[in-house]
Amino acid sequence: MVNKLNSYDYVVIGSGPCGMVSGNLLSKKGKTIIIEEGPKVEDRERDIYTYKQISNGYVGGGINVAIGYPPVLLSEGKCIGGGSAVNSSLHHRAPTHVWHKWRELFNLKGFDEEFVENSYKEIENIFSTKKGNIKASIFYETAELIGEKVTRIPRWGNEDSNGRLDRWTARKIFYQKLIDNGTKILHLTKFLSAERDKNNIWNIHLKDLQNKKIFKIFSANLILGMGSGKTPIALRNLGLKHPQLGKFEIHPSARVSCYFPKAEKSQSIVEPFQITGHFPYLMIGSSATRSELSESFYPYKNNIDEIDFSYVQNFYAMAPSNKKGKIVLKGIFKGLKFYFLDSRAKFHLKEGMNLIIKIAKKANSPLIYHTGMTLDLNKNNSPKHIDDFIESCIKKTLSSVHVMSSAAIGENRKFCPLNSYGKIPGIDNLLIVDQSTLPSCPTVNPQATSCVISLINTKRFLNEKQ
Ligand SMILES: Cc1cc2nc3c(=O)[nH]c(=O)nc-3n(C[C@H](O)[C@H](O)[C@H](O)COP(=O)(O)OP(=O)(O)OC[C@H]3O[C@@H](n4cnc5c(N)ncnc54)[C@H](O)[C@@H]3O)c2cc1C
């Protein structure tokens, strides 16, 4: 136990769901502080995917692009609660074949099936994970009618009788609880660097972003939960060199808007349904449905008054891929990301777009569009026109809200910069807990799986200290 004012047992950098899950456990064992670069943002269902939340609570104010052909728009949270404060709250467990691959290919140790199963249960309980009763919109009803498999996805929080979600984010679950147990949480405070002194104590350099002051704190242990975009840069600064460090994976996605002027409006901002019959190659789901977003995606300004954007629904096709992008880890271009879409993922995205168009057409949508082009199926139905529409859709809307695996864990030294326990061998008082540690793309939404790894490795870290 450390007693000095600016000295801690555990310093956690990053207040995303993984940092908070870890910080919560650590705070029961010693003096803990959590450092967060971003601000506090509102995180109720009505706050998500608003311009205010995107500009205040996302990395780059929402402008975070991986350079490539086509460029990819990445979304990452930068606020108290990290991505959990801004995301769609859709819960998945990584399938057992993915965990099997991680054990076989990455030689992941200490994540036995039963242990993982129990840890998912613990995370599901912490995040109040439930399947709701909300009614599916015309798109998913029609998808089922034409024989597609539609799955209701559990969400984090409680749905009321009108289908509104009381979201359980890392901020909602942990923030007040941690403050009450004496843990400090500093937001708008940026981690700059750290080094160990001769007593093996971390000297940690931070910047107060409001007062623009740099200051130092000390800690027996340093825990990094900065997310997959930032943690590999910090690890490189700490001296870790590994050819796979900073090589990240994403879930390439393309988005399209469908107008259903005669249908009942969807009940939620993000509908908790997915078309899962083509899994793990392709998933189709809802992206945020908000009038102002749907209007901003419409490519023309002249006939805008003819469309009631509150009847537009937005959908994505997502094609999990093991293609690696690259984060520049040092030098003047530090932080730049590069990503080139592979031909397999592109093939699946095209299949996904074709399927969305087929369903929307069957559901009598008179207009489908993306930021570059519209598709009026009553006027021009030719396969060539549809093909051009899909091709330009992928170019204009390629994006991902899942950045991962940039500091993979496992015992296979060729593929894994970190060992299975989220550590650099030889440094006992440094632990990595965020989504960078996923060995590879989990093929489903990743938050719960990243939290399971954080939970297991933080418990192990604490056990080793006893
Ligand atoms: C729009 C969106 C929708 C999503 N939808 C879903 C979904 O429905 N289901 C799902 O499973 N997943 C979803 N995700 C992904 C999910 O949010 C992530 O899996 C999760 O947030 C990863 O947690 P993390 O703790 O690893 O990192 P993050 O949540 O990224 O948290 C890292 C934190 O570290 C902070 N940080 C970084 N650098 C520093 C520094 N130098 N100093 C101090 N602090 C720093 C960041 O500001 C950030 O708050 C979505 C993500 C987004 C952006």
XYZ file of C-alpha atoms and ligand atoms in Angstrom:
519
model
C 0.000 0.000 0.000
C 1.277 3.443 -0.955
C 0.516 6.473 1.236
C 2.030 9.544 -0.426
C -0.509 11.959 -1.961
C 0.479 11.502 -5.615
C 1.562 7.870 -5.287
C -0.662 4.923 -6.109
C -0.680 1.161 -6.106
C -2.456 1.054 -9.458
C -2.686 3.657 -12.206
C -5.113 2.746 -14.985
C -4.852 4.710 -18.236
C -8.163 4.835 -20.134
C -11.700 4.606 -18.741
C -13.208 2.449 -21.507
C -15.115 -0.695 -20.486
C -11.872 -2.708 -20.210
C -10.059 -0.057 -18.153
C -13.097 0.304 -15.856
C -13.584 -3.472 -15.397
C -9.915 -3.710 -14.446
C -9.883 -0.528 -12.311
C -12.896 -1.768 -10.358
C -11.069 -4.978 -9.362
C -7.772 -3.213 -8.623
C -9.441 -0.549 -6.485
C -10.513 -3.255 -4.013
C -6.864 -4.187 -3.457
C -5.048 -0.853 -3.339
C -4.998 2.872 -3.959
C -6.112 3.353 -7.547
C -6.494 6.235 -9.988
C -8.021 6.171 -13.481
C -6.783 8.651 -16.080
C -8.992 9.582 -19.046
C -8.087 11.915 -21.890
C -11.688 12.589 -22.961
C -14.518 14.533 -21.277
C -17.672 13.328 -19.545
C -20.457 13.015 -22.114
C -24.105 12.106 -21.619
C -24.613 8.441 -22.469
C -28.374 7.763 -22.412
C -30.021 6.210 -25.471
C -31.239 9.622 -26.599
C -27.645 10.952 -26.542
C -26.006 8.367 -28.769
C -25.160 9.162 -32.395
C -26.019 12.855 -31.943
C -23.649 15.444 -33.437
C -22.954 16.659 -29.897
C -21.850 13.235 -28.676
C -19.854 12.441 -31.822
C -17.950 15.742 -31.753
C -17.281 15.619 -27.986
C -16.913 11.919 -27.250
C -15.206 10.347 -30.298
C -11.522 10.256 -31.236
C -10.883 13.161 -33.642
C -14.401 14.512 -33.037
C -15.572 11.681 -35.314
C -12.936 12.309 -38.006
C -10.591 9.350 -37.665
C -9.635 7.933 -41.024
C -7.356 5.031 -41.942
C -5.606 5.904 -45.192
C -6.071 3.357 -47.998
C -8.150 2.596 -51.045
C -10.906 3.193 -50.228
C -10.232 5.135 -47.014
C -11.921 3.723 -43.892
C -13.739 5.894 -41.351
C -12.967 4.503 -37.884
C -15.007 5.287 -34.768
C -13.485 5.063 -31.290
C -14.794 6.539 -28.047
C -12.789 9.225 -26.213
C -14.689 10.042 -23.031
C -15.460 8.650 -19.576
C -16.664 5.114 -20.377
C -14.787 5.077 -23.718
C -16.614 3.244 -26.503
C -19.233 1.898 -24.079
C -20.590 5.451 -23.617
C -21.173 5.972 -27.345
C -21.880 2.531 -28.776
C -24.935 0.525 -29.830
C -24.991 -1.683 -26.670
C -25.254 -4.906 -28.693
C -23.858 -7.903 -26.842
C -22.153 -10.940 -28.385
C -19.943 -13.702 -27.143
C -17.112 -14.634 -29.507
C -18.009 -18.076 -30.940
C -16.257 -21.139 -29.533
C -14.417 -21.753 -32.831
C -12.759 -18.336 -32.447
C -11.564 -19.168 -28.911
C -10.382 -22.524 -30.283
C -8.375 -20.743 -32.987
C -6.848 -18.444 -30.360
C -5.764 -21.450 -28.283
C -4.403 -23.374 -31.294
C -2.859 -20.664 -33.472
C -1.890 -17.998 -30.946
C -1.163 -20.542 -28.219
C -3.349 -18.639 -25.786
C -2.911 -20.052 -22.276
C -5.109 -19.716 -19.205
C -8.388 -19.229 -21.072
C -9.989 -22.656 -20.724
C -13.523 -23.078 -22.034
C -15.223 -23.275 -18.646
C -13.264 -20.323 -17.278
C -14.181 -18.213 -20.334
C -17.859 -19.259 -20.070
C -18.003 -18.195 -16.401
C -16.254 -14.922 -17.160
C -18.780 -14.113 -19.918
C -21.526 -14.736 -17.342
C -19.803 -12.356 -14.926
C -19.462 -9.622 -17.591
C -23.069 -10.153 -18.742
C -24.202 -9.731 -15.157
C -22.093 -6.586 -14.595
C -23.455 -4.974 -17.794
C -27.067 -6.109 -17.114
C -27.298 -7.950 -20.433
C -30.815 -8.795 -21.599
C -32.847 -9.673 -24.649
C -35.697 -7.166 -24.954
C -39.146 -7.378 -26.514
C -38.964 -4.525 -28.978
C -40.854 -5.185 -32.225
C -38.812 -5.639 -35.386
C -39.292 -3.040 -38.131
C -40.558 -3.795 -41.634
C -37.009 -4.492 -42.872
C -36.414 -7.423 -40.513
C -40.023 -8.664 -40.839
C -39.550 -8.787 -44.615
C -36.119 -10.412 -44.293
C -37.736 -13.251 -42.317
C -40.538 -13.558 -44.866
C -38.035 -14.185 -47.647
C -36.262 -16.858 -45.584
C -33.391 -14.939 -43.974
C -32.376 -15.819 -40.413
C -33.054 -12.809 -38.189
C -31.700 -12.835 -34.626
C -32.677 -10.618 -31.719
C -29.443 -9.410 -30.083
C -29.183 -8.900 -26.294
C -28.322 -5.393 -25.122
C -26.608 -3.880 -22.080
C -29.332 -2.360 -19.936
C -33.055 -2.490 -19.357
C -35.718 -1.919 -21.962
C -38.897 -0.116 -20.795
C -42.409 -0.931 -22.072
C -41.945 1.532 -24.967
C -38.771 -0.245 -26.023
C -36.467 2.523 -24.759
C -33.152 1.312 -23.404
C -31.750 2.419 -20.078
C -28.141 1.879 -21.213
C -25.607 0.302 -18.872
C -22.291 1.803 -19.861
C -18.955 1.534 -18.045
C -19.533 5.091 -16.853
C -22.988 4.303 -15.455
C -21.854 1.069 -13.785
C -18.528 2.102 -12.313
C -18.005 5.882 -12.180
C -19.911 6.815 -9.010
C -19.171 3.479 -7.346
C -15.432 3.992 -7.800
C -15.514 7.619 -6.602
C -17.472 6.454 -3.536
C -14.855 3.833 -2.677
C -12.125 6.492 -2.780
C -10.796 5.873 -6.300
C -9.823 9.015 -8.186
C -10.936 9.417 -11.802
C -9.291 12.295 -13.660
C -10.876 13.150 -16.991
C -9.505 15.598 -19.576
C -6.111 14.331 -18.449
C -3.773 12.786 -20.988
C -1.163 10.126 -20.372
C 2.071 11.260 -22.039
C 4.756 8.756 -21.040
C 6.130 6.643 -18.203
C 9.399 5.161 -17.071
C 10.469 2.975 -14.171
C 12.941 4.340 -11.616
C 15.621 2.335 -9.826
C 13.046 1.174 -7.242
C 10.832 -0.224 -10.018
C 8.256 2.535 -9.399
C 6.503 3.969 -12.442
C 7.010 7.718 -12.889
C 3.998 8.694 -14.977
C 3.803 11.969 -16.920
C 0.324 13.402 -17.446
C -1.126 16.550 -18.968
C -4.108 18.376 -17.506
C -5.825 19.378 -20.758
C -7.914 22.135 -19.154
C -5.059 24.006 -17.467
C -2.453 22.803 -19.979
C -0.171 21.735 -17.113
C 2.133 18.736 -17.142
C 2.501 16.859 -13.864
C 3.855 13.582 -12.519
C 2.392 10.795 -10.410
C 3.995 7.590 -9.113
C 2.727 4.064 -9.045
C 3.793 0.562 -8.120
C 1.819 -0.753 -11.137
C 0.796 0.650 -14.525
C -2.279 -0.650 -16.369
C -2.918 0.379 -19.979
C -6.540 0.428 -21.211
C -6.180 3.094 -23.895
C -7.926 1.159 -26.660
C -6.534 -0.520 -29.731
C -5.644 2.711 -31.533
C -3.458 4.138 -28.761
C -2.059 1.314 -26.618
C 0.492 0.042 -29.203
C 1.974 3.558 -29.435
C 2.365 3.670 -25.646
C 3.941 0.201 -25.674
C 6.429 1.260 -28.371
C 7.308 4.327 -26.255
C 7.903 1.984 -23.328
C 10.458 0.133 -25.462
C 8.484 -2.838 -26.814
C 9.562 -3.814 -30.322
C 7.602 -6.513 -32.139
C 6.751 -6.811 -35.842
C 3.029 -7.324 -35.047
C 2.738 -4.399 -32.618
C 0.353 -1.801 -34.099
C -0.936 -4.201 -36.800
C -4.679 -3.939 -36.197
C -7.796 -5.642 -37.522
C -11.266 -4.188 -38.095
C -14.753 -5.271 -39.131
C -15.042 -3.618 -42.561
C -18.595 -2.290 -42.982
C -20.557 -0.392 -45.631
C -23.724 1.576 -44.929
C -26.871 2.257 -46.919
C -30.088 4.209 -46.208
C -33.574 2.907 -47.089
C -36.723 5.043 -47.174
C -39.927 3.381 -45.885
C -42.495 6.242 -46.006
C -45.491 3.942 -45.486
C -44.111 1.762 -42.696
C -44.232 2.096 -38.921
C -41.106 3.848 -37.640
C -38.483 1.743 -35.924
C -38.765 1.908 -32.119
C -35.120 2.469 -31.266
C -32.075 4.448 -32.386
C -30.276 1.178 -33.164
C -32.572 -1.808 -33.718
C -31.346 -4.858 -31.775
C -31.615 -7.292 -34.697
C -29.139 -8.798 -37.149
C -29.391 -11.052 -40.168
C -27.112 -13.857 -39.034
C -27.622 -16.699 -41.528
C -24.423 -15.767 -43.429
C -22.288 -15.554 -40.299
C -19.255 -15.514 -39.900
C -18.674 -14.172 -43.413
C -21.322 -11.496 -43.394
C -23.651 -9.784 -40.954
C -26.353 -7.266 -41.658
C -27.634 -4.969 -38.958
C -28.937 -1.503 -38.190
C -26.775 1.530 -37.843
C -28.113 4.611 -36.064
C -31.466 5.779 -37.345
C -31.736 9.527 -36.721
C -33.382 12.007 -39.086
C -30.443 14.431 -39.065
C -27.930 11.653 -39.807
C -30.129 10.160 -42.544
C -30.479 13.623 -44.116
C -26.729 14.186 -44.005
C -26.184 10.877 -45.855
C -28.515 11.968 -48.713
C -26.288 12.960 -51.655
C -28.391 15.739 -53.204
C -29.820 18.928 -51.789
C -32.399 19.851 -54.492
C -35.353 17.507 -53.765
C -34.654 17.175 -50.053
C -38.122 18.521 -49.040
C -39.832 15.568 -50.730
C -38.308 13.099 -48.258
C -39.398 12.703 -44.643
C -36.070 11.565 -43.187
C -37.720 10.309 -39.996
C -38.916 7.346 -42.125
C -35.410 6.472 -43.316
C -33.611 3.501 -41.774
C -29.867 2.917 -42.026
C -28.290 -0.526 -42.373
C -24.788 -1.895 -42.570
C -23.219 -4.969 -44.071
C -20.230 -6.102 -42.021
C -17.644 -8.608 -43.247
C -15.229 -9.798 -40.534
C -11.683 -9.956 -41.875
C -8.203 -10.911 -40.698
C -6.575 -8.353 -42.985
C -4.177 -6.211 -40.985
C -3.913 -2.441 -41.016
C -0.959 -0.574 -39.603
C -0.570 2.198 -37.037
C 2.582 4.302 -37.316
C 4.149 3.939 -33.855
C 6.850 6.615 -33.881
C 8.199 9.630 -35.733
C 6.324 12.650 -37.065
C 3.550 10.492 -38.550
C 2.944 8.731 -35.208
C -0.714 7.703 -34.888
C -1.481 7.632 -38.650
C -3.361 4.499 -39.664
C -3.297 2.614 -42.966
C -5.801 -0.021 -44.083
C -6.477 -1.662 -47.451
C -9.697 -3.624 -47.925
C -9.077 -7.213 -49.072
C -10.940 -8.753 -51.985
C -12.740 -11.382 -49.839
C -14.188 -8.830 -47.444
C -15.172 -6.694 -50.426
C -16.928 -9.687 -52.015
C -18.959 -10.273 -48.829
C -19.770 -6.576 -48.469
C -21.144 -6.618 -52.031
C -23.234 -9.700 -51.252
C -24.509 -7.929 -48.138
C -25.464 -4.790 -50.043
C -27.273 -6.882 -52.656
C -29.235 -8.577 -49.890
C -30.174 -5.272 -48.186
C -31.389 -3.917 -51.533
C -33.382 -7.103 -52.199
C -35.099 -6.906 -48.783
C -35.762 -3.159 -49.042
C -37.252 -3.631 -52.519
C -39.526 -6.412 -51.248
C -40.560 -4.121 -48.371
C -41.568 -1.490 -50.969
C -38.850 1.052 -50.304
C -39.069 3.593 -53.157
C -35.614 5.019 -52.495
C -32.277 3.650 -51.360
C -29.194 5.863 -51.102
C -25.732 6.434 -49.741
C -23.623 9.590 -49.590
C -22.635 9.325 -53.264
C -25.656 8.029 -55.189
C -29.365 7.175 -55.070
C -31.102 4.049 -56.316
C -34.681 4.374 -57.511
C -35.651 0.759 -58.175
C -38.830 1.801 -60.009
C -36.825 3.812 -62.528
C -33.542 1.987 -63.094
C -33.430 -1.633 -62.117
C -30.593 -2.870 -64.318
C -27.977 -5.136 -62.694
C -25.275 -2.768 -63.999
C -26.889 0.223 -62.239
C -27.233 -1.735 -58.991
C -23.629 -2.869 -59.306
C -22.408 0.712 -59.786
C -24.461 1.765 -56.764
C -22.900 -0.950 -54.578
C -19.362 -0.282 -55.823
C -19.663 3.431 -55.026
C -21.371 2.634 -51.684
C -18.316 0.668 -50.538
C -15.978 3.449 -51.690
C -17.970 6.187 -49.967
C -19.067 4.537 -46.727
C -16.373 2.007 -45.793
C -16.068 2.230 -42.024
C -15.594 0.295 -38.803
C -16.529 0.882 -35.175
C -14.305 -2.033 -34.117
C -10.528 -1.536 -34.041
C -8.696 -4.427 -32.398
C -5.784 -6.848 -32.039
C -2.969 -4.289 -32.321
C -1.107 -5.869 -29.339
C -2.320 -9.477 -29.469
C -1.901 -11.813 -26.489
C -0.681 -15.436 -26.653
C 2.456 -17.522 -26.321
C 3.143 -17.691 -30.075
C 5.964 -15.138 -30.203
C 5.667 -14.748 -33.974
C 2.114 -13.394 -33.809
C 1.848 -11.986 -30.281
C 3.626 -8.893 -28.920
C 2.244 -9.696 -25.415
C 2.059 -12.952 -23.490
C -1.294 -14.607 -22.670
C -1.461 -12.652 -19.407
C -1.388 -9.246 -21.104
C 2.203 -8.615 -20.089
C 5.644 -8.047 -21.545
C 7.735 -10.917 -20.138
C 10.189 -9.534 -17.608
C 8.076 -6.505 -16.608
C 5.947 -7.616 -13.689
C 4.239 -4.326 -12.888
C 2.791 -3.512 -16.338
C -0.542 -4.939 -17.522
C -2.417 -4.352 -20.795
C -6.185 -4.801 -20.582
C -7.948 -3.307 -23.624
C -9.211 -4.411 -27.032
C -5.691 -4.304 -28.508
C -5.142 -7.659 -26.721
C -7.709 -9.670 -28.765
C -5.562 -12.225 -30.629
C -7.568 -11.609 -33.813
C -10.952 -10.362 -35.007
C -13.639 -12.179 -32.953
C -16.081 -12.030 -35.948
C -18.785 -10.460 -33.731
C -19.152 -7.207 -31.782
C -16.097 -7.235 -29.520
C -16.800 -5.368 -26.280
C -17.870 -8.319 -24.119
C -14.927 -10.454 -25.274
C -12.423 -7.637 -24.628
C -13.941 -7.207 -21.147
C -13.671 -10.964 -20.481
C -9.933 -10.826 -21.275
C -9.539 -7.736 -19.079
C -11.394 -9.458 -16.226
C -9.389 -12.689 -16.397
C -5.988 -11.022 -16.776
C -6.629 -8.455 -14.025
C -7.641 -11.234 -11.605
C -4.486 -13.149 -12.538
C -2.355 -10.010 -12.126
C -3.757 -9.512 -8.625
C -3.271 -13.171 -7.695
C 0.385 -12.956 -8.705
C 0.815 -9.961 -6.366
C -0.496 -11.817 -3.323
C -19.949 3.967 -32.440
C -19.545 2.643 -31.836
C -20.473 1.592 -31.792
C -20.111 0.367 -31.233
N -21.060 -0.601 -31.051
C -20.738 -1.735 -30.360
C -21.716 -2.687 -29.999
O -22.906 -2.503 -30.237
N -21.298 -3.836 -29.367
C -19.973 -4.070 -29.071
O -19.645 -5.142 -28.540
N -19.041 -3.145 -29.364
C -19.386 -1.981 -29.956
N -18.432 -1.029 -30.181
C -17.056 -1.319 -29.757
C -16.890 -1.113 -28.236
O -17.259 0.171 -27.868
C -15.448 -1.475 -27.898
O -15.395 -2.885 -27.973
C -14.988 -1.038 -26.517
O -15.251 0.308 -26.272
C -13.486 -1.309 -26.350
O -13.131 -0.989 -25.045
P -11.653 -0.584 -24.595
O -11.743 -0.375 -23.132
O -10.690 -1.544 -25.152
O -11.311 0.789 -25.338
P -12.066 2.159 -25.479
O -13.504 2.020 -25.212
O -11.634 2.707 -26.800
O -11.464 3.070 -24.309
C -10.161 3.574 -24.297
C -10.157 4.879 -23.520
O -8.789 5.260 -23.312
C -8.703 6.645 -23.436
N -7.326 7.049 -23.781
C -6.665 6.766 -24.933
N -5.456 7.356 -24.918
C -5.359 7.987 -23.731
C -4.334 8.786 -23.136
N -3.171 9.068 -23.765
N -4.543 9.293 -21.890
C -5.713 9.044 -21.229
N -6.719 8.315 -21.765
C -6.539 7.790 -23.001
C -9.684 6.976 -24.558
O -10.050 8.347 -24.526
C -10.827 6.017 -24.274
O -11.844 6.605 -23.498
C -18.773 0.183 -30.756
C -17.855 1.237 -30.819
C -18.233 2.456 -31.330
C -17.227 3.576 -31.383
